[in-house]
Amino acid sequence: MPARPLNRICYVEDDEDIQRIVRMSLERVGKMTVSVVSDPTQAIAVINEFRPDLVMLDWMMPVMDGPTLFRQMKLRPETSALPVVFITAKASQRDLDELKSLGAAGTISKPFSPKDLPEQLRAIWAALPEAA
Amino acid sequence: MNHTTTANGSHTGLEVSTDAVETEIRDRADPSQVLADRVAQLYRQMPIAIAATFIAGAIATFELQGRWLKELVLIWWALVVTFSAAASLLLYAYYRTADKVGTAPQWLRWLGIAALGNGASWGLAGGVFFRSLSDEQQVFLAFLFAGMASVGIPVYAASWPIFALYAAGILLPFFYVLLTFGNRLFVEIALLVPLFYAINVAIAYRLTQVFHSGYRLRHAYGRLTQDHRSLNQRLERQLVELHEARRQVEASGRKLALFAERAPIAVLELQPDGTVAEVNQAAELLFGYAANELVGGSVKKLVLPKFHEEFDRLWRQLLNSRESMAGVKVRNPRRDGIEIICEWTVTPLVNIQREVIAVIAQGRDVTAQLEAERMKKEFTSTLSHELRTPLTSIIGSLQLINSGVMGEVDNEIGELTMVAERNGQRLLDLINDILDIEKIESGKLNLAPEVMPVDELVREAMVLNKAFGERFKVRFQSHGDAPERKVHADRKRLLQVMTNLLSNAAKFSPEGAVVDITTEDAGGAVRVAVHDRGSGIPEAFRTRIFGRFTQADSTATRQKGGTGLGLAICKRLVELMHGRIGFDDRPGGGTTFWFELPRHAA
């Protein structure tokens, strides 16, 4: 478990409605600071500026999907160590297993409950090794 | 060397066998039948003997009576007449006999006696009268004796011993008289008598042999004819049966040919080397080739070149195993170049020596079917994503409002947002259930089984469904803890089953009721049971409770939620995990739903 509590979240998502719900859930229920990115190609720049504790990626996005972005993050030293959680509506168990093996911290399936989302993220955060 | 011996041997063998056949044929004659035939022949000649004796006797009597002892000659004549009469009686008796075969030896004996008597009567004449006769009369008598002796040959030819007796009867006294006459010429004549006798007997013997052989052949032939007739009848019967069998084979052959010809699937008859021997109309239509464009060529014409190697491998496997293959999907090029996918059933035809003599290939175009399956899969996947994404927003928004984190809302508005959230959730459940059923039924559900204690599973399910129970004011209580009971099952899917059973129990129990959960051993299985205090399962609903979209009371769906797919999914999931599911009425009201899974040996 990392020493500090989970606070700063960067969320990459193309659907504005879901962006809004996640932002409200994390801010209102979870009392966290949230930065939402609509364009995955801008994500790394935002992350470098915002410096989140954890990154949440939508799986299916136009232009660039979550797994591709994730692999790019892994290639960059400034983002390679960040814990990444996927939010997905359709991934098969095999896809999830593959992501886990690539180093994803966890997955949350759509539809998620905004009431429980902060709790789910904190549980994933708590399971991370201290070094993070 | 060896070859020569064999050839010689077989040649000799043939000769021997011809002899053997003759012997065998003769031996077929029944000896008693042959004897009876000879006796009949002898009796048939008797009238000639009687007539000859009578006529010659009459002439002799007439010629001799004037000269010497008239009474003695008349007595002799009376003797001859008596003999002739006796012979006639014998003949008559013979012809009256019914069983001429069985009594043949007896008739032969009587005939022998009669013949001896006949001959002896002439001999008596010679012995008594000869000496006192004139020269001319002596010549007459000698001539008469010679004649009578020769008459005996045809008459008694069928039995040389009888002839021998008869001729001896005539000639022996005459021989004695001639020998003792005291005349050199007569002695010389006398010495000729045994010679003639011997010659005559030899002729009679030869004739008897001929008769005997003839009769044997005749009977053998009769037997053969009879055998031949019954053989013929048997052959005719077999021919009729063969004809009928052939007719049936032809009929079923025509039927089969018709089946193949008119079948909606392509049927190809292939030779073991892969040459096309025959194709049906459906095959012509399917591939766009006329039959004569395919027949005689290799079937590989219907396989894409890049799959030829794989085809060869499968073909070898088919010829080696001699067992039919089903569901073989092959990319087949049509004549117009369009590629189709066919599913083939390939059956080798094997003869009695276990050699493959032909291969029957039946193919069905599954291109459209595969395309439909692909589209269905794509549709399912799209449905899964495209429906869930908006639902995530709808349910998420409502949950945020209803949880109160956005601040208090008006009571009535709150009620409406609760209704909206609940029904959004129901829609989501329905989508999930439909996708589950679809996945299970198309065999695409992959289970991830692990070994887990049943108690742990029950506790987890109770925690997960606690809120649901609270909503219906029902409490879950577990009994019969035993941590050593383990099952090998997919945790997520088993929790899905438990959630279905617990939520059903909560929905259908009265407020304030306790839903009991028990775990127990059931033979080699572990049984988990959920006991509710509901109103029980209506009789009419019992048989289809595990079917799709079934609920006992459609108003219950509206009031309590649920998709009507829950138990259908539970049943399929439990069965996929090699278990079974069921329900029993509970004494005192309510129902027990249970499932059993094979117990994992620790």
XYZ file of C-alpha atoms in Angstrom:
734
model
C 0.000 0.000 0.000
C 1.419 3.370 -0.979
C 2.119 5.670 1.989
C -0.105 8.587 0.883
C -3.890 8.328 0.327
C -5.301 8.276 -3.217
C -6.143 11.817 -4.263
C -5.327 12.867 -7.811
C -6.999 11.013 -10.658
C -6.611 11.557 -14.381
C -9.471 10.087 -16.435
C -9.251 9.569 -20.207
C -12.750 9.173 -21.685
C -14.440 10.304 -24.907
C -18.063 10.122 -23.698
C -18.891 13.455 -22.070
C -21.830 12.120 -20.029
C -19.697 9.463 -18.442
C -16.935 12.022 -17.896
C -19.426 14.137 -15.939
C -20.674 11.237 -13.820
C -17.187 10.004 -13.017
C -16.028 13.501 -12.145
C -19.045 13.974 -9.788
C -18.589 10.545 -8.280
C -14.901 11.028 -7.562
C -15.241 14.652 -6.426
C -18.485 14.436 -4.467
C -18.368 10.885 -3.141
C -14.646 10.311 -3.097
C -13.468 13.871 -2.317
C -10.685 13.471 -4.921
C -9.142 15.880 -7.432
C -9.995 14.895 -10.982
C -8.642 15.858 -14.375
C -10.616 14.569 -17.373
C -9.096 14.187 -20.852
C -11.395 13.791 -23.856
C -8.696 13.350 -26.473
C -6.440 10.342 -25.826
C -3.667 11.865 -27.961
C -3.428 14.736 -25.497
C -3.464 12.421 -22.494
C 0.282 12.124 -21.939
C 0.755 15.866 -22.042
C -2.061 16.375 -19.513
C -0.696 13.631 -17.268
C 2.758 15.211 -17.281
C 1.282 18.522 -16.253
C -1.352 17.253 -13.805
C 0.859 14.580 -12.171
C -1.945 12.218 -10.992
C -1.634 9.404 -8.450
C -3.582 7.104 -10.741
C -4.800 7.086 -14.354
C -8.194 5.733 -15.427
C -8.517 4.746 -19.095
C -11.622 4.016 -21.093
C -11.155 0.934 -23.220
C -12.985 1.928 -26.367
C -12.259 5.367 -27.742
C -12.034 6.736 -31.270
C -8.623 7.694 -32.663
C -6.772 5.731 -30.004
C -8.115 3.076 -27.685
C -7.195 2.605 -24.035
C -4.790 -0.314 -24.435
C -2.811 1.563 -27.120
C -2.510 4.606 -24.887
C -1.505 2.356 -22.034
C 1.309 0.800 -24.099
C 2.524 4.277 -25.060
C 2.558 5.325 -21.404
C 4.619 2.258 -20.606
C 7.220 3.372 -23.160
C 7.722 6.804 -21.555
C 9.775 7.008 -18.379
C 7.666 9.824 -16.925
C 4.425 7.817 -17.230
C 5.634 4.220 -17.161
C 5.371 3.857 -13.372
C 1.855 5.288 -13.016
C -0.843 2.842 -11.880
C -3.470 2.448 -14.610
C -7.079 1.252 -14.168
C -9.254 0.360 -17.151
C -12.955 1.055 -17.358
C -14.547 -1.199 -19.922
C -17.903 -2.469 -21.098
C -16.875 -5.338 -23.266
C -13.434 -6.704 -22.562
C -13.212 -10.460 -22.491
C -11.450 -12.240 -19.682
C -8.523 -12.876 -22.024
C -8.139 -9.154 -22.774
C -8.204 -8.355 -19.077
C -5.649 -11.041 -18.310
C -3.410 -9.622 -21.008
C -3.662 -6.128 -19.557
C -2.921 -7.442 -16.096
C 0.205 -9.099 -17.422
C 1.244 -5.805 -19.078
C 0.992 -4.143 -15.704
C -2.520 -2.680 -15.413
C -3.372 -2.074 -11.774
C -6.976 -3.153 -12.198
C -10.173 -3.043 -14.220
C -13.621 -1.686 -13.481
C -16.463 -2.910 -15.628
C -19.130 -0.680 -17.121
C -21.667 0.036 -15.949
C -20.075 0.922 -12.644
C -21.826 2.376 -9.671
C -20.737 6.013 -9.111
C -21.625 5.498 -5.451
C -19.068 2.713 -5.142
C -16.465 3.874 -7.696
C -14.185 5.796 -5.258
C -14.231 2.806 -2.938
C -13.277 0.457 -5.801
C -10.382 2.725 -6.791
C -9.141 2.970 -3.205
C -9.223 -0.815 -2.949
C -7.056 -1.076 -6.069
C -4.762 1.646 -4.689
C -4.453 -0.223 -1.407
C -3.402 -3.378 -3.208
C -0.502 -1.634 -4.967
C 3.062 -2.160 -3.732
C 4.417 0.586 -1.446
C 7.011 1.800 -3.940
C 4.306 3.311 -6.116
C 10.331 -79.844 -61.650
C 7.801 -79.262 -59.072
C 5.534 -77.686 -61.643
C 5.829 -80.733 -63.948
C 4.968 -83.085 -61.157
C 1.941 -81.071 -60.346
C 0.842 -80.976 -63.973
C 1.321 -84.726 -64.327
C -0.378 -85.331 -61.082
C -3.352 -83.304 -62.039
C -3.572 -85.049 -65.426
C -3.501 -88.479 -63.818
C -5.896 -87.221 -61.273
C -8.315 -86.333 -64.011
C -8.240 -89.827 -65.482
C -8.636 -91.419 -62.119
C -11.462 -89.143 -61.404
C -13.225 -90.095 -64.664
C -13.015 -93.746 -63.620
C -14.062 -92.818 -60.209
C -17.040 -90.973 -61.611
C -18.080 -94.033 -63.636
C -17.697 -96.286 -60.647
C -19.496 -93.823 -58.538
C -22.330 -93.582 -61.031
C -22.673 -97.380 -61.235
C -22.539 -97.649 -57.502
C -25.499 -95.381 -57.281
C -27.627 -98.310 -58.635
C -29.463 -100.210 -55.962
C -28.328 -103.933 -56.292
C -31.760 -105.244 -55.358
C -33.299 -103.136 -58.112
C -30.774 -104.470 -60.599
C -31.538 -108.044 -59.560
C -35.268 -107.417 -59.834
C -34.756 -106.081 -63.341
C -32.782 -109.156 -64.339
C -35.486 -111.432 -62.905
C -38.144 -109.477 -64.797
C -36.137 -109.883 -67.994
C -35.890 -113.651 -67.370
C -39.620 -113.949 -66.788
C -40.365 -111.859 -69.862
C -38.473 -114.464 -71.930
C -40.335 -117.350 -70.297
C -43.242 -117.484 -72.818
C -40.678 -118.030 -75.584
C -39.111 -120.871 -73.599
C -42.474 -122.399 -72.847
C -43.672 -122.062 -76.429
C -40.400 -123.412 -77.854
C -40.459 -126.356 -75.460
C -44.101 -127.063 -76.219
C -43.714 -126.863 -79.996
C -40.407 -128.722 -80.132
C -41.812 -131.251 -77.637
C -44.883 -131.771 -79.822
C -42.771 -132.291 -82.958
C -40.469 -134.670 -81.107
C -43.417 -136.632 -79.715
C -44.935 -136.895 -83.158
C -41.631 -137.987 -84.669
C -40.665 -140.507 -82.024
C -43.885 -142.210 -80.980
C -44.307 -144.540 -83.916
C -41.044 -146.373 -83.441
C -40.405 -147.180 -79.896
C -42.482 -147.650 -76.767
C -45.319 -145.456 -77.711
C -46.495 -145.154 -74.116
C -43.088 -143.987 -72.906
C -43.033 -141.173 -75.462
C -46.526 -140.119 -74.477
C -45.525 -140.155 -70.816
C -42.557 -137.927 -71.750
C -44.930 -135.608 -73.668
C -47.198 -135.476 -70.632
C -44.127 -134.554 -68.579
C -43.235 -131.766 -71.002
C -46.812 -130.452 -70.954
C -46.875 -130.593 -67.160
C -43.597 -128.700 -67.008
C -44.875 -126.117 -69.436
C -48.041 -125.736 -67.410
C -46.038 -125.428 -64.195
C -43.809 -122.832 -65.866
C -46.902 -120.954 -67.046
C -48.289 -121.013 -63.512
C -44.964 -119.754 -62.205
C -45.066 -116.959 -64.779
C -48.616 -116.133 -63.814
C -47.732 -116.103 -60.109
C -44.771 -113.872 -60.833
C -46.859 -111.333 -62.671
C -49.392 -111.321 -59.843
C -46.772 -110.468 -57.275
C -46.851 -106.904 -56.127
C -43.409 -106.703 -54.585
C -41.191 -107.920 -57.412
C -38.125 -106.289 -55.964
C -38.156 -107.720 -52.459
C -39.005 -111.249 -53.657
C -36.655 -111.240 -56.661
C -34.114 -113.768 -55.219
C -36.970 -116.178 -54.549
C -38.340 -115.880 -58.113
C -34.854 -116.385 -59.434
C -34.593 -119.621 -57.488
C -37.929 -120.877 -58.810
C -36.915 -119.966 -62.323
C -33.663 -121.862 -61.825
C -35.651 -124.947 -60.810
C -38.016 -124.504 -63.765
C -35.119 -124.097 -66.185
C -33.359 -127.151 -64.793
C -36.608 -129.107 -65.085
C -37.079 -127.895 -68.661
C -33.545 -128.827 -69.631
C -33.759 -132.105 -67.767
C -36.927 -133.030 -69.613
C -35.015 -132.789 -72.896
C -32.099 -134.586 -71.355
C -34.445 -137.362 -70.278
C -35.637 -137.698 -73.838
C -32.046 -137.962 -75.030
C -31.041 -140.428 -72.357
C -34.032 -142.721 -72.813
C -34.831 -142.529 -76.529
C -31.570 -141.877 -78.391
C -30.125 -145.353 -78.418
C -33.146 -146.950 -79.989
C -33.658 -144.418 -82.721
C -32.891 -144.657 -86.376
C -29.945 -142.702 -87.715
C -32.168 -139.995 -89.146
C -34.037 -139.692 -85.908
C -30.790 -139.455 -84.024
C -29.725 -136.592 -86.267
C -33.126 -134.971 -85.692
C -32.787 -135.338 -81.937
C -29.206 -134.045 -81.887
C -30.303 -131.109 -83.999
C -33.215 -130.539 -81.674
C -30.971 -130.606 -78.599
C -28.511 -128.180 -80.149
C -31.415 -125.922 -81.067
C -33.014 -126.086 -77.667
C -29.682 -125.443 -75.994
C -29.138 -122.372 -78.165
C -32.706 -121.134 -77.557
C -31.716 -121.073 -73.876
C -29.080 -118.422 -74.536
C -31.404 -115.486 -75.265
C -34.013 -116.868 -72.861
C -31.711 -117.169 -69.872
C -29.169 -114.564 -70.880
C -29.958 -112.456 -67.827
C -28.651 -115.221 -65.552
C -25.857 -117.372 -66.871
C -26.032 -119.926 -63.993
C -29.626 -120.684 -64.934
C -28.594 -121.114 -68.537
C -25.763 -123.342 -67.371
C -28.226 -125.489 -65.398
C -30.687 -125.603 -68.288
C -28.099 -126.483 -70.906
C -26.484 -129.006 -68.579
C -29.923 -130.582 -68.104
C -30.188 -131.085 -71.897
C -26.641 -131.934 -72.784
C -25.302 -133.971 -69.883
C -27.456 -137.095 -70.519
C -26.898 -136.676 -74.273
C -23.161 -136.395 -73.729
C -23.201 -139.580 -71.665
C -25.256 -141.460 -74.268
C -22.985 -140.362 -77.113
C -19.860 -141.234 -75.170
C -21.057 -144.707 -74.273
C -22.706 -145.458 -77.621
C -19.724 -147.404 -78.857
C -19.314 -145.454 -82.045
C -16.124 -143.474 -82.689
C -17.914 -140.692 -84.511
C -20.351 -140.311 -81.614
C -17.478 -140.220 -79.149
C -15.936 -137.426 -81.165
C -19.284 -135.614 -81.268
C -19.645 -136.203 -77.515
C -16.266 -134.626 -76.955
C -17.441 -131.553 -78.871
C -20.492 -131.233 -76.631
C -18.651 -129.856 -73.526
C -16.770 -127.510 -75.826
C -19.986 -126.099 -77.247
C -21.443 -126.092 -73.770
C -18.505 -124.126 -72.444
C -18.720 -121.687 -75.333
C -22.441 -121.221 -74.837
C -22.081 -120.729 -71.116
C -19.320 -118.219 -71.786
C -21.602 -116.361 -74.189
C -24.381 -116.459 -71.598
C -21.958 -115.230 -68.977
C -20.937 -112.359 -71.177
C -24.557 -111.520 -71.903
C -25.385 -111.657 -68.200
C -22.587 -109.198 -67.600
C -23.973 -106.937 -70.294
C -27.454 -107.147 -68.828
C -26.162 -106.609 -65.346
C -24.136 -103.594 -66.356
C -27.029 -102.285 -68.433
C -29.446 -102.545 -65.575
C -27.001 -101.015 -63.197
C -26.503 -98.117 -65.541
C -30.224 -97.828 -66.044
C -30.799 -97.565 -62.309
C -27.831 -95.355 -61.816
C -29.228 -93.166 -64.545
C -32.615 -93.200 -62.842
C -30.977 -92.177 -59.621
C -28.963 -89.538 -61.402
C -32.056 -88.261 -63.123
C -33.783 -88.074 -59.785
C -30.808 -86.317 -58.196
C -30.604 -84.096 -61.178
C -34.269 -83.243 -60.921
C -34.053 -82.339 -57.231
C -30.831 -80.458 -57.908
C -32.627 -78.608 -60.657
C -35.491 -77.787 -58.371
C -33.070 -76.529 -55.756
C -31.247 -74.470 -58.342
C -34.518 -73.067 -59.580
C -35.505 -72.095 -56.046
C -32.116 -70.486 -55.516
C -32.427 -68.708 -58.816
C -35.791 -67.325 -57.751
C -34.296 -66.217 -54.435
C -31.289 -64.717 -56.187
C -33.543 -62.943 -58.595
C -35.574 -61.532 -55.706
C -32.401 -60.522 -53.876
C -31.084 -58.863 -57.000
C -34.372 -57.074 -57.473
C -34.201 -55.804 -53.881
C -30.580 -54.747 -54.226
C -31.401 -52.978 -57.464
C -34.405 -51.320 -55.888
C -32.426 -50.093 -52.889
C -29.617 -49.113 -55.228
C -32.061 -47.057 -57.281
C -33.473 -45.584 -54.083
C -29.987 -44.682 -52.891
C -29.094 -43.246 -56.247
C -32.304 -41.244 -56.121
C -31.467 -40.039 -52.619
C -28.043 -38.954 -53.753
C -29.295 -37.487 -57.009
C -32.140 -35.504 -55.501
C -30.426 -34.669 -52.219
C -30.167 -30.953 -51.526
C -26.568 -31.475 -50.461
C -23.672 -32.063 -52.808
C -22.713 -35.740 -53.032
C -19.445 -36.822 -54.639
C -18.283 -40.372 -55.128
C -14.504 -40.435 -55.147
C -12.014 -43.143 -55.948
C -9.347 -43.898 -53.342
C -6.821 -41.866 -55.397
C -9.063 -38.808 -55.188
C -10.513 -39.068 -58.681
C -14.140 -38.013 -58.953
C -16.291 -40.972 -60.005
C -19.735 -39.433 -59.782
C -21.436 -36.229 -58.658
C -25.059 -35.361 -58.075
C -27.075 -32.437 -59.312
C -26.686 -30.474 -56.090
C -22.901 -30.690 -56.479
C -23.148 -29.352 -60.037
C -25.285 -26.465 -58.849
C -23.094 -25.765 -55.831
C -19.788 -25.612 -57.682
C -21.033 -24.498 -61.071
C -19.321 -27.357 -62.881
C -21.156 -29.811 -65.117
C -20.773 -33.420 -64.006
C -18.556 -34.301 -66.960
C -16.163 -31.485 -66.052
C -15.571 -33.068 -62.664
C -15.857 -36.808 -63.288
C -12.508 -38.379 -64.093
C -10.518 -35.468 -62.698
C -9.046 -34.966 -59.255
C -11.314 -33.664 -56.530
C -8.571 -31.148 -55.750
C -10.125 -29.032 -58.482
C -12.639 -28.157 -55.757
C -9.989 -27.272 -53.176
C -8.033 -24.020 -53.132
C -4.397 -24.715 -54.158
C -3.005 -23.315 -50.920
C -4.979 -25.953 -48.995
C -3.850 -28.882 -51.173
C -1.227 -29.918 -48.674
C -3.732 -29.970 -45.837
C -6.174 -31.799 -48.081
C -3.558 -34.485 -48.812
C -2.913 -34.906 -45.115
C -6.620 -35.315 -44.319
C -7.061 -37.686 -47.252
C -4.219 -39.910 -46.037
C -5.698 -39.880 -42.562
C -9.066 -40.899 -44.015
C -7.617 -43.793 -46.015
C -5.568 -44.991 -43.054
C -8.257 -44.780 -40.409
C -11.033 -45.896 -42.801
C -13.359 -43.963 -40.550
C -15.710 -41.270 -41.653
C -15.044 -37.642 -40.833
C -17.794 -35.170 -40.148
C -17.857 -31.402 -39.955
C -14.742 -30.910 -42.085
C -14.826 -27.291 -43.246
C -13.117 -26.734 -46.581
C -12.738 -23.598 -48.698
C -13.980 -24.658 -52.109
C -13.509 -22.547 -55.244
C -16.511 -22.464 -57.550
C -16.163 -22.533 -61.320
C -16.783 -18.773 -61.392
C -13.905 -18.217 -58.972
C -16.075 -17.364 -55.972
C -14.850 -19.063 -52.855
C -17.375 -20.842 -50.679
C -16.973 -22.657 -47.400
C -18.503 -26.116 -47.286
C -18.924 -28.476 -44.418
C -18.151 -32.024 -45.503
C -18.990 -35.445 -44.192
C -16.588 -37.906 -45.749
C -17.243 -41.627 -45.545
C -14.886 -44.292 -46.881
C -16.566 -47.393 -48.284
C -14.608 -50.460 -47.239
C -14.871 -53.956 -48.711
C -14.590 -57.236 -46.833
C -10.789 -57.150 -47.139
C -10.833 -53.776 -45.332
C -9.707 -51.984 -48.482
C -11.129 -48.581 -49.273
C -12.988 -48.948 -52.577
C -14.606 -45.531 -52.710
C -15.128 -42.402 -50.659
C -18.482 -40.677 -50.429
C -18.251 -36.966 -49.715
C -21.348 -35.027 -48.779
C -20.981 -31.286 -48.646
C -23.159 -28.400 -47.593
C -22.535 -24.739 -48.312
C -22.145 -23.085 -44.912
C -20.811 -19.767 -46.171
C -24.042 -17.936 -45.422
C -24.387 -19.700 -42.098
C -20.865 -18.768 -41.034
C -21.498 -15.204 -42.143
C -24.719 -15.161 -40.106
C -22.849 -16.525 -37.096
C -20.180 -13.869 -37.483
C -22.814 -11.159 -37.757
C -24.633 -12.490 -34.730
C -21.414 -12.444 -32.763
C -20.689 -8.925 -33.899
C -24.226 -7.879 -33.093
C -23.978 -9.396 -29.624
C -20.720 -7.640 -29.003
C -22.092 -4.341 -30.282
C -25.251 -4.754 -28.232
C -23.117 -5.393 -25.239
C -21.143 -2.183 -25.671
C -23.619 0.186 -27.263
C -26.406 -0.544 -24.795
C -24.234 -0.544 -21.706
C -22.564 2.775 -22.375
C -25.748 4.893 -22.277
C -27.053 2.776 -19.411
C -23.896 3.549 -17.495
C -24.700 7.233 -17.804
C -28.393 6.822 -16.948
C -27.931 4.566 -13.947
C -24.833 6.463 -12.810
C -26.635 9.799 -12.841
C -29.623 8.426 -10.988
C -27.402 6.687 -8.447
C -25.571 9.921 -7.742
C -28.887 11.721 -7.174
C -30.366 8.903 -5.128
C -27.307 8.461 -2.951
C -27.755 12.034 -1.697
C -24.230 13.216 -2.451
C -25.693 15.886 -4.730
C -27.822 17.165 -1.869
C -31.367 16.491 -0.755
C -34.077 16.305 -3.421
C -37.790 16.697 -3.068
C -39.560 13.520 -1.800
C -41.666 12.940 -4.880
C -38.774 13.671 -7.241
C -36.678 11.276 -5.180
C -39.340 8.585 -5.599
C -39.302 9.073 -9.367
C -35.512 8.977 -9.619
C -35.568 5.777 -7.534
C -38.085 4.249 -9.970
C -35.904 5.344 -12.866
C -32.760 3.863 -11.324
C -34.480 0.575 -10.477
C -35.815 0.153 -13.991
C -32.531 1.191 -15.529
C -30.935 -1.522 -13.453
C -33.601 -3.970 -14.599
C -32.863 -3.161 -18.217
C -29.187 -3.711 -17.555
C -29.917 -7.041 -15.845
C -31.975 -8.099 -18.816
C -29.219 -7.222 -21.254
C -26.695 -9.078 -19.122
C -28.948 -12.115 -18.828
C -29.657 -12.228 -22.554
C -25.959 -11.988 -23.293
C -25.267 -14.715 -20.759
C -27.853 -17.074 -22.194
C -26.602 -16.355 -25.678
C -23.038 -17.039 -24.627
C -23.937 -20.260 -22.827
C -26.088 -21.592 -25.646
C -23.549 -20.863 -28.323
C -20.980 -22.665 -26.189
C -18.846 -19.543 -25.912
C -18.970 -19.238 -22.156
C -15.558 -20.071 -20.790
C -15.508 -21.056 -17.166
C -12.530 -20.354 -14.958
C -12.885 -23.063 -12.343
C -10.981 -22.953 -9.085
C -11.133 -24.945 -5.898
C -12.979 -23.078 -3.162
C -14.683 -23.791 0.146
C -18.447 -23.718 -0.183
C -18.845 -21.786 3.066
C -16.732 -18.948 1.713
C -18.925 -18.791 -1.354
C -22.088 -18.683 0.742
C -20.691 -15.886 2.935
C -19.658 -13.873 -0.117
C -23.075 -14.298 -1.692
C -24.764 -13.197 1.537
C -22.624 -10.050 1.705
C -23.318 -9.246 -1.947
C -27.073 -9.654 -1.522
C -27.428 -8.102 1.921
C -28.673 -4.816 0.471
C -31.141 -6.641 -1.749
C -32.483 -8.516 1.278
C -32.820 -5.304 3.212
C -34.835 -3.809 0.378
C -37.388 -6.638 0.730
C -37.013 -6.684 4.554
C -35.721 -10.253 4.504
C -32.770 -11.607 6.464
C -30.315 -14.250 5.147
C -29.038 -16.820 7.631
C -26.603 -19.648 6.923
C -26.439 -23.048 8.633
C -24.188 -26.059 8.576
C -20.744 -24.485 8.318
C -18.057 -26.957 7.379
C -14.897 -25.379 5.958
C -13.584 -28.664 4.558
C -16.343 -28.849 1.933
C -14.817 -27.678 -1.312
C -15.990 -27.558 -4.907
C -14.211 -27.013 -8.196
C -16.182 -24.222 -9.831
C -16.105 -20.803 -11.467
C -16.394 -18.380 -8.553
C -17.981 -15.507 -10.459
C -20.555 -17.739 -12.138
C -21.370 -19.634 -8.986
C -21.902 -16.308 -7.213
C -24.255 -15.420 -10.057
C -26.221 -18.598 -9.321
C -26.277 -17.852 -5.590
C -27.342 -14.251 -6.233
C -30.215 -15.445 -8.404
C -31.408 -17.896 -5.757
C -31.010 -15.430 -2.881
C -32.695 -12.541 -4.703
C -35.572 -14.818 -5.766
C -35.977 -15.992 -2.167
C -35.928 -12.399 -0.910
C -38.403 -11.228 -3.525
C -40.922 -13.948 -2.852
C -40.705 -14.164 0.964
C -43.020 -12.115 3.195
C -41.561 -9.106 4.983
C -39.644 -9.961 8.109
C -38.996 -13.551 7.023
C -35.675 -15.362 7.382
C -34.188 -17.046 4.316
C -32.113 -20.032 5.459
C -29.066 -21.169 3.521
C -27.803 -24.665 4.261
C -24.829 -26.599 2.994
C -24.654 -30.348 3.340
C -23.112 -33.452 1.826
C -25.214 -35.312 -0.721
C -23.392 -38.463 -1.698
C -20.294 -37.414 -3.590
C -21.658 -33.915 -3.989
C -22.118 -30.798 -1.920
C -25.636 -29.428 -1.768
C -26.331 -25.754 -1.203
C -29.984 -25.020 -0.508
C -31.889 -21.758 -0.153
C -35.112 -22.108 1.815
C -37.721 -19.387 1.425
C -41.083 -18.727 3.021
C -42.828 -17.761 -0.187
C -46.192 -18.951 -1.436
C -44.667 -21.973 -3.204
C -44.420 -22.780 -6.900
C -47.782 -23.042 -8.703
C -48.465 -26.499 -10.183
C -48.698 -25.255 -13.757
C -45.347 -23.514 -13.519
C -43.295 -26.362 -12.120
C -42.332 -27.995 -15.407
C -41.109 -24.822 -17.080
C -39.568 -23.041 -14.128
C -36.056 -23.447 -15.570
C -37.144 -22.348 -19.045
C -36.439 -18.961 -20.639
C -38.554 -15.888 -19.927
C -40.743 -17.645 -17.431
C -42.215 -16.245 -14.322
C -45.096 -17.691 -12.402
C -47.001 -14.444 -12.346
C -46.321 -11.660 -14.801
C -47.463 -9.048 -12.263
C -44.645 -10.238 -10.024
C -42.167 -9.153 -12.706
C -43.444 -5.638 -12.572
C -43.599 -5.544 -8.794
C -40.396 -7.293 -7.905
C -38.202 -6.991 -10.970
C -36.324 -9.854 -12.597
C -35.962 -10.898 -16.160
C -37.426 -14.384 -16.162
C -34.082 -15.661 -17.356
C -32.408 -16.072 -13.979
C -33.247 -19.701 -13.280
C -32.628 -20.697 -16.888
C -29.124 -19.245 -16.583
C -28.643 -20.897 -13.169
C -29.559 -24.300 -14.565
C -27.188 -23.984 -17.492
C -24.351 -22.680 -15.336
C -24.730 -25.424 -12.725
C -24.839 -28.058 -15.459
C -21.742 -26.580 -17.086
C -20.052 -27.116 -13.723
C -21.195 -30.775 -13.777
C -23.854 -30.227 -11.134
C -27.619 -30.276 -10.991
C -30.263 -27.919 -9.784
C -33.798 -28.400 -8.479
C -36.432 -27.374 -6.029
C -38.657 -28.994 -3.386
C -41.706 -27.878 -1.490
C -40.931 -26.939 2.058
C -42.987 -28.438 4.860
C -44.999 -25.655 6.431
C -44.976 -23.532 3.272
C -42.311 -22.118 1.040
C -39.853 -23.601 -1.382
C -36.301 -24.902 -1.197
C -34.124 -24.249 -4.233
C -30.933 -26.254 -4.271
C -27.966 -27.072 -6.421
C -25.403 -29.818 -6.083
C -21.833 -29.744 -7.311
C -19.333 -32.616 -7.260
C -17.352 -32.466 -4.076
C -13.684 -31.700 -4.647
C -11.513 -34.337 -3.039
C -9.084 -32.475 -0.749
